[in-house]
Amino acid sequence: MQTVSVRDIIEHTAKAKSVTSENLRDIKGVTGMLRILALNALIEAKRAGEMGAGFAVVADEVRQISTQVETITNIMATNLGHEIASLERLTEDMARQNQGARLVDLARNAIELIDRNLYERTCDVRWWATDAAMVEAAADHARHGHASRRLGVILDAYTVYLDLWLCDLNGNIIANGRPDLYSAKGANVASGAWFTRARKLASGNEFAVADISTEPLLNGAQVATYATGVRAHGDASGELLGVLGVHFDWQPQARAITEGVRLSEDERKRTRALLVDAQGLIIAASDGRGILQDRIALRSEGRVFGHYTEASGTMIAYHRTPGYETYAGLGWYGVIVQKP
């Protein structure tokens, strides 16, 4: 069964309009010829005098018929013109709606992929905070060497992280997993949003997260940081001993998602796939532009998803994070910006 696209409908509508216009021109041409014949017949009738009386009657009939045909043609041209114009508008509207719905699906797919990825980060940090090496080092800072080696082993297996930091309750980093790459040990991160939030968590089953930022201690890399408390005996309800923060290597993972949006070659040249935070800040872009610098003011009007067309003809489709499993997300949006 042949698949019919909206583009096919538009092309056939345009072709129907062209054929109708050609036929109307032909009818008008025939009408013009009839009127000329009628005029010539009247001239010949006058020359023939009484002998041409019958000829004059026929000529008059031809003239009347040509006038009627012309009237019908004009009415048909007007009516068909209006109907075809309406059909064109409806077809264009349908094309925009279909394309908008498709772009919304692509936006949702992008934000869902990152949510699923980040859900795993929330699981990782809560699991690793119960590791015996973390608990021991948080209780006795002299055990920091063992904790650092243990964090390094974890990083060897989980390459999506830049570094893992074990902090005391004052925000001092007492161990990190990649001391050969990042001189983080001894630095104080008490002012970090992820640390202050993790410090206030009531249970080891909870986690804290900060929006995407650049981290000076990680050479200015873009990170998504997740954290939770390290508690006595690795018990979720145990006494708080320290904080574990894990730094997800945001840029390559987010770029893979935005660049992987399924677009045709033609679309890819005129389309941006974006991830934006709850404040509209661009945190990932398929073209790499404006990340953590530019903002986009979505006309969402409180809707979870939708699309609209700007005066320039650019279509913007968006979908807010639906979350994944126990991860509710941070109010981020997947956004597709497509020029006409």
Short mmCIF file of C-alpha atoms in Angstrom, two decimals:
data_model
loop_
_atom_site.label_atom_id
_atom_site.label_comp_id
_atom_site.label_asym_id
_atom_site.label_seq_id
_atom_site.Cartn_x
_atom_site.Cartn_y
_atom_site.Cartn_z
CA MET A 1 0.00 0.00 0.00
CA GLN A 2 1.44 3.35 -1.06
CA THR A 3 1.99 5.89 1.71
CA VAL A 4 0.53 9.31 0.97
CA SER A 5 2.32 12.24 2.57
CA VAL A 6 1.03 15.74 3.20
CA ARG A 7 3.53 16.94 0.62
CA ASP A 8 1.80 14.71 -1.96
CA ILE A 9 -1.57 16.27 -1.10
CA ILE A 10 -0.15 19.76 -1.49
CA GLU A 11 1.38 18.89 -4.86
CA HIS A 12 -1.85 17.35 -6.15
CA THR A 13 -3.86 20.33 -4.92
CA ALA A 14 -1.54 22.67 -6.80
CA LYS A 15 -1.82 20.47 -9.88
CA ALA A 16 -5.64 20.50 -9.66
CA LYS A 17 -5.57 24.27 -9.42
CA SER A 18 -3.34 24.46 -12.49
CA VAL A 19 -5.54 22.08 -14.52
CA THR A 20 -8.71 23.95 -13.52
CA SER A 21 -7.15 27.26 -14.53
CA GLU A 22 -6.11 25.83 -17.90
CA ASN A 23 -9.61 24.43 -18.56
CA LEU A 24 -11.22 27.74 -17.64
CA ARG A 25 -8.87 29.52 -20.03
CA ASP A 26 -9.85 27.07 -22.78
CA ILE A 27 -13.56 27.68 -22.13
CA LYS A 28 -13.02 31.42 -22.23
CA GLY A 29 -11.12 30.99 -25.48
CA VAL A 30 -14.03 29.07 -27.04
CA THR A 31 -16.44 31.71 -25.73
CA GLY A 32 -14.36 34.40 -27.36
CA MET A 33 -14.42 32.54 -30.67
CA LEU A 34 -18.21 32.15 -30.45
CA ARG A 35 -18.63 35.87 -29.90
CA ILE A 36 -16.44 36.64 -32.90
CA LEU A 37 -18.46 34.21 -35.01
CA ALA A 38 -21.68 35.83 -33.83
CA LEU A 39 -20.36 39.27 -34.71
CA ASN A 40 -19.27 38.12 -38.16
CA ALA A 41 -22.65 36.48 -38.71
CA LEU A 42 -24.48 39.72 -37.88
CA ILE A 43 -22.26 41.62 -40.28
CA GLU A 44 -23.00 39.11 -43.06
CA ALA A 45 -26.73 39.23 -42.24
CA LYS A 46 -26.82 43.00 -42.69
CA ARG A 47 -25.06 42.69 -46.01
CA ALA A 48 -27.58 40.10 -47.21
CA GLY A 49 -30.56 42.26 -46.16
CA GLU A 50 -33.87 40.40 -45.93
CA MET A 51 -32.27 37.30 -47.43
CA GLY A 52 -30.08 37.06 -44.34
CA ALA A 53 -32.85 37.36 -41.74
CA GLY A 54 -32.52 33.72 -40.73
CA PHE A 55 -28.79 34.08 -40.57
CA ALA A 56 -29.24 37.01 -38.18
CA VAL A 57 -31.43 34.92 -35.87
CA VAL A 58 -28.79 32.18 -35.74
CA ALA A 59 -26.09 34.77 -35.08
CA ASP A 60 -28.11 36.22 -32.24
CA GLU A 61 -28.59 32.76 -30.72
CA VAL A 62 -24.84 32.11 -30.95
CA ARG A 63 -24.15 35.43 -29.23
CA GLN A 64 -26.60 34.63 -26.43
CA ILE A 65 -25.10 31.17 -25.92
CA SER A 66 -21.59 32.61 -25.77
CA THR A 67 -22.77 35.13 -23.18
CA GLN A 68 -24.32 32.37 -21.07
CA VAL A 69 -21.20 30.23 -21.35
CA GLU A 70 -19.07 33.19 -20.30
CA THR A 71 -21.33 33.84 -17.28
CA ILE A 72 -21.19 30.19 -16.24
CA THR A 73 -17.41 30.18 -16.71
CA ASN A 74 -16.97 33.25 -14.52
CA ILE A 75 -19.16 31.77 -11.78
CA MET A 76 -17.31 28.47 -11.96
CA ALA A 77 -13.94 30.23 -11.86
CA THR A 78 -14.96 32.19 -8.78
CA ASN A 79 -16.44 29.20 -6.94
CA LEU A 80 -13.62 26.84 -7.82
CA GLY A 81 -11.06 29.49 -6.98
CA HIS A 82 -12.52 29.92 -3.51
CA GLU A 83 -12.78 26.18 -2.90
CA ILE A 84 -9.25 25.44 -4.09
CA ALA A 85 -7.89 28.33 -2.02
CA SER A 86 -9.72 26.94 1.03
CA LEU A 87 -8.37 23.47 0.29
CA GLU A 88 -4.85 24.86 0.03
CA ARG A 89 -5.19 26.63 3.39
CA LEU A 90 -6.61 23.51 5.05
CA THR A 91 -3.86 21.37 3.57
CA GLU A 92 -1.18 23.79 4.73
CA ASP A 93 -2.75 23.90 8.21
CA MET A 94 -2.84 20.10 8.30
CA ALA A 95 0.80 19.98 7.21
CA ARG A 96 1.78 22.36 9.99
CA GLN A 97 -0.20 20.40 12.58
CA ASN A 98 1.33 17.10 11.48
CA GLN A 99 4.84 18.51 11.41
CA GLY A 100 4.28 20.19 14.78
CA ALA A 101 3.08 16.93 16.33
CA ARG A 102 6.12 15.12 14.91
CA LEU A 103 8.52 17.72 16.31
CA VAL A 104 6.81 17.52 19.72
CA ASP A 105 7.43 13.75 19.67
CA LEU A 106 11.10 14.37 18.88
CA ALA A 107 11.34 16.90 21.71
CA ARG A 108 9.77 14.44 24.15
CA ASN A 109 12.06 11.65 23.02
CA ALA A 110 15.13 13.83 23.65
CA ILE A 111 14.10 14.85 27.16
CA GLU A 112 13.04 11.29 28.03
CA LEU A 113 16.43 9.93 26.99
CA ILE A 114 18.27 12.35 29.26
CA ASP A 115 15.84 11.68 32.12
CA ARG A 116 16.46 7.94 31.89
CA ASN A 117 20.18 8.59 31.90
CA LEU A 118 20.00 10.88 34.93
CA TYR A 119 17.72 8.49 36.81
CA GLU A 120 20.63 6.05 36.82
CA ARG A 121 22.83 8.76 38.36
CA THR A 122 20.42 9.08 41.29
CA CYS A 123 20.71 5.33 41.82
CA ASP A 124 24.50 5.37 41.57
CA VAL A 125 25.11 8.06 44.16
CA ARG A 126 22.77 6.50 46.74
CA TRP A 127 24.37 3.09 46.23
CA TRP A 128 28.00 4.25 46.38
CA ALA A 129 27.33 6.32 49.52
CA THR A 130 26.77 3.02 51.36
CA ASP A 131 30.14 1.60 50.25
CA ALA A 132 32.18 0.57 53.28
CA ALA A 133 35.20 2.61 52.13
CA MET A 134 33.06 5.78 51.99
CA VAL A 135 31.53 5.17 55.42
CA GLU A 136 34.91 4.43 57.01
CA ALA A 137 36.63 7.49 55.49
CA ALA A 138 33.74 9.79 56.41
CA ALA A 139 34.00 8.56 60.03
CA ASP A 140 37.83 8.58 60.06
CA HIS A 141 39.45 10.99 57.61
CA ALA A 142 42.73 9.13 57.92
CA ARG A 143 41.15 6.43 55.73
CA HIS A 144 40.90 8.85 52.79
CA GLY A 145 43.50 6.93 50.75
CA HIS A 146 41.42 3.78 50.71
CA ALA A 147 38.31 5.78 49.79
CA SER A 148 40.14 7.49 46.92
CA ARG A 149 41.30 4.16 45.50
CA ARG A 150 37.79 2.76 45.80
CA LEU A 151 36.35 5.78 43.98
CA GLY A 152 38.96 5.27 41.26
CA VAL A 153 37.83 1.66 40.77
CA ILE A 154 34.24 2.86 40.39
CA LEU A 155 35.29 5.50 37.84
CA ASP A 156 37.13 2.91 35.77
CA ALA A 157 33.81 1.09 35.32
CA TYR A 158 31.55 4.14 35.01
CA THR A 159 33.13 6.33 32.35
CA VAL A 160 30.21 8.80 32.22
CA TYR A 161 31.59 10.50 35.36
CA LEU A 162 34.43 13.02 35.51
CA ASP A 163 35.12 12.58 39.22
CA LEU A 164 33.56 11.48 42.53
CA TRP A 165 34.09 13.51 45.70
CA LEU A 166 33.77 12.46 49.33
CA CYS A 167 33.28 15.51 51.54
CA ASP A 168 33.15 16.06 55.28
CA LEU A 169 30.22 17.87 56.87
CA ASN A 170 31.97 21.24 56.47
CA GLY A 171 32.26 20.80 52.70
CA ASN A 172 35.95 19.91 52.57
CA ILE A 173 36.80 17.29 49.94
CA ILE A 174 38.63 14.51 51.75
CA ALA A 175 38.93 12.07 48.81
CA ASN A 176 38.38 12.04 45.07
CA GLY A 177 38.60 9.29 42.50
CA ARG A 178 40.95 10.93 39.99
CA PRO A 179 43.60 12.77 42.00
CA ASP A 180 46.00 12.42 39.06
CA LEU A 181 43.68 14.53 36.87
CA TYR A 182 41.93 16.85 39.32
CA SER A 183 43.47 18.47 42.37
CA ALA A 184 40.16 18.57 44.22
CA LYS A 185 41.23 17.10 47.56
CA GLY A 186 41.36 19.77 50.24
CA ALA A 187 39.10 22.21 48.39
CA ASN A 188 35.94 23.45 50.07
CA VAL A 189 32.58 23.13 48.28
CA ALA A 190 30.29 24.16 51.12
CA SER A 191 28.74 26.89 48.93
CA GLY A 192 27.81 24.44 46.17
CA ALA A 193 24.07 24.00 45.71
CA TRP A 194 24.38 20.22 45.51
CA PHE A 195 26.34 20.09 48.80
CA THR A 196 24.02 22.36 50.78
CA ARG A 197 20.99 20.42 49.59
CA ALA A 198 22.55 17.03 50.34
CA ARG A 199 23.56 18.25 53.80
CA LYS A 200 19.87 18.78 54.62
CA LEU A 201 18.55 15.43 53.38
CA ALA A 202 16.69 13.43 56.02
CA SER A 203 17.52 9.98 54.65
CA GLY A 204 20.06 8.08 52.61
CA ASN A 205 17.21 7.15 50.28
CA GLU A 206 17.04 10.76 49.12
CA PHE A 207 19.34 12.66 46.80
CA ALA A 208 20.18 16.23 45.85
CA VAL A 209 20.90 17.62 42.40
CA ALA A 210 21.98 20.95 40.96
CA ASP A 211 21.31 22.42 37.53
CA ILE A 212 23.99 22.09 34.86
CA SER A 213 27.03 24.22 35.62
CA THR A 214 30.72 24.52 34.87
CA GLU A 215 33.00 23.24 37.64
CA PRO A 216 36.33 25.05 38.10
CA LEU A 217 37.82 22.13 40.06
CA LEU A 218 37.15 19.93 37.01
CA ASN A 219 38.90 22.28 34.57
CA GLY A 220 35.69 24.14 33.77
CA ALA A 221 33.83 21.07 32.50
CA GLN A 222 30.04 21.11 32.24
CA VAL A 223 28.63 18.81 34.90
CA ALA A 224 25.39 17.53 36.35
CA THR A 225 26.15 16.87 40.01
CA TYR A 226 24.17 14.45 42.18
CA ALA A 227 24.78 14.01 45.88
CA THR A 228 23.57 12.28 49.00
CA GLY A 229 24.67 11.77 52.59
CA VAL A 230 27.16 9.16 53.73
CA ARG A 231 25.68 7.70 56.91
CA ALA A 232 26.88 5.54 59.78
CA HIS A 233 27.00 1.81 58.99
CA GLY A 234 25.71 2.60 55.47
CA ASP A 235 22.24 2.71 56.96
CA ALA A 236 19.77 5.04 55.22
CA SER A 237 18.59 6.32 58.59
CA GLY A 238 22.04 6.40 60.19
CA GLU A 239 23.91 9.42 61.52
CA LEU A 240 25.14 11.76 58.79
CA LEU A 241 28.94 11.52 58.47
CA GLY A 242 29.65 13.21 55.17
CA VAL A 243 28.44 13.89 51.63
CA LEU A 244 29.22 12.06 48.40
CA GLY A 245 28.99 14.07 45.17
CA VAL A 246 29.18 12.49 41.71
CA HIS A 247 29.92 14.66 38.67
CA PHE A 248 28.24 13.42 35.51
CA ASP A 249 30.15 14.37 32.34
CA TRP A 250 27.27 16.35 30.88
CA GLN A 251 28.52 17.76 27.59
CA PRO A 252 29.29 14.61 25.54
CA GLN A 253 26.21 12.76 26.79
CA ALA A 254 23.84 15.66 26.10
CA ARG A 255 25.44 16.33 22.71
CA ALA A 256 24.90 12.71 21.68
CA ILE A 257 21.20 13.06 22.45
CA THR A 258 20.61 16.39 20.69
CA GLU A 259 22.66 15.42 17.65
CA GLY A 260 20.92 12.04 17.53
CA VAL A 261 17.43 13.47 16.98
CA ARG A 262 15.97 11.77 13.90
CA LEU A 263 15.82 14.39 11.17
CA SER A 264 16.14 14.25 7.40
CA GLU A 265 19.23 15.78 5.82
CA ASP A 266 17.18 18.76 4.65
CA GLU A 267 15.71 19.27 8.13
CA ARG A 268 19.05 18.96 9.85
CA LYS A 269 20.36 22.02 8.00
CA ARG A 270 17.56 24.24 9.35
CA THR A 271 16.76 22.67 12.72
CA ARG A 272 18.15 23.03 16.25
CA ALA A 273 17.51 20.38 18.89
CA LEU A 274 17.82 21.83 22.38
CA LEU A 275 17.58 20.91 26.03
CA VAL A 276 16.69 23.85 28.27
CA ASP A 277 16.35 24.11 32.02
CA ALA A 278 13.31 25.33 33.94
CA GLN A 279 14.48 28.94 33.54
CA GLY A 280 14.87 28.62 29.77
CA LEU A 281 18.67 28.43 29.82
CA ILE A 282 20.05 26.34 26.95
CA ILE A 283 21.94 23.43 28.52
CA ALA A 284 22.49 21.42 25.32
CA ALA A 285 22.24 22.22 21.61
CA SER A 286 22.72 20.15 18.48
CA ASP A 287 24.72 22.98 16.90
CA GLY A 288 26.74 23.64 20.05
CA ARG A 289 25.72 27.32 20.22
CA GLY A 290 24.62 29.30 23.27
CA ILE A 291 25.10 26.53 25.85
CA LEU A 292 24.87 27.92 29.40
CA GLN A 293 24.69 31.41 27.86
CA ASP A 294 21.51 31.93 25.86
CA ARG A 295 17.92 31.57 27.00
CA ILE A 296 14.80 30.72 25.05
CA ALA A 297 11.43 32.13 26.11
CA LEU A 298 8.99 29.33 25.36
CA ARG A 299 5.38 30.35 24.74
CA SER A 300 4.14 27.28 26.60
CA GLU A 301 1.33 29.12 28.43
CA GLY A 302 1.54 26.51 31.18
CA ARG A 303 1.19 23.53 28.86
CA VAL A 304 3.35 20.44 29.22
CA PHE A 305 3.88 20.20 25.47
CA GLY A 306 2.88 21.94 22.27
CA HIS A 307 4.10 23.81 19.23
CA TYR A 308 3.65 27.20 17.62
CA THR A 309 4.86 29.12 14.59
CA GLU A 310 6.57 32.50 14.89
CA ALA A 311 5.95 35.40 12.50
CA SER A 312 9.13 34.44 10.62
CA GLY A 313 7.67 31.00 9.88
CA THR A 314 9.99 29.24 12.35
CA MET A 315 8.22 26.42 14.17
CA ILE A 316 9.02 25.74 17.83
CA ALA A 317 7.97 22.46 19.44
CA TYR A 318 8.55 21.61 23.10
CA HIS A 319 7.89 18.97 25.72
CA ARG A 320 8.51 19.25 29.46
CA THR A 321 10.25 16.40 31.26
CA PRO A 322 7.85 13.61 32.21
CA GLY A 323 10.43 12.17 34.61
CA TYR A 324 11.41 8.53 34.80
CA GLU A 325 10.70 5.99 37.53
CA THR A 326 11.40 7.76 40.86
CA TYR A 327 13.20 10.65 39.14
CA ALA A 328 10.72 13.51 38.70
CA GLY A 329 13.14 15.60 36.66
CA LEU A 330 13.99 19.27 37.11
CA GLY A 331 11.35 20.90 34.92
CA TRP A 332 13.61 20.80 31.88
CA TYR A 333 12.30 20.86 28.30
CA GLY A 334 13.21 19.21 25.05
CA VAL A 335 12.86 21.84 22.31
CA ILE A 336 12.99 21.64 18.50
CA VAL A 337 13.44 24.90 16.57
CA GLN A 338 12.86 24.47 12.84
CA LYS A 339 13.13 27.18 10.20
CA PRO A 340 10.73 27.03 7.23
#
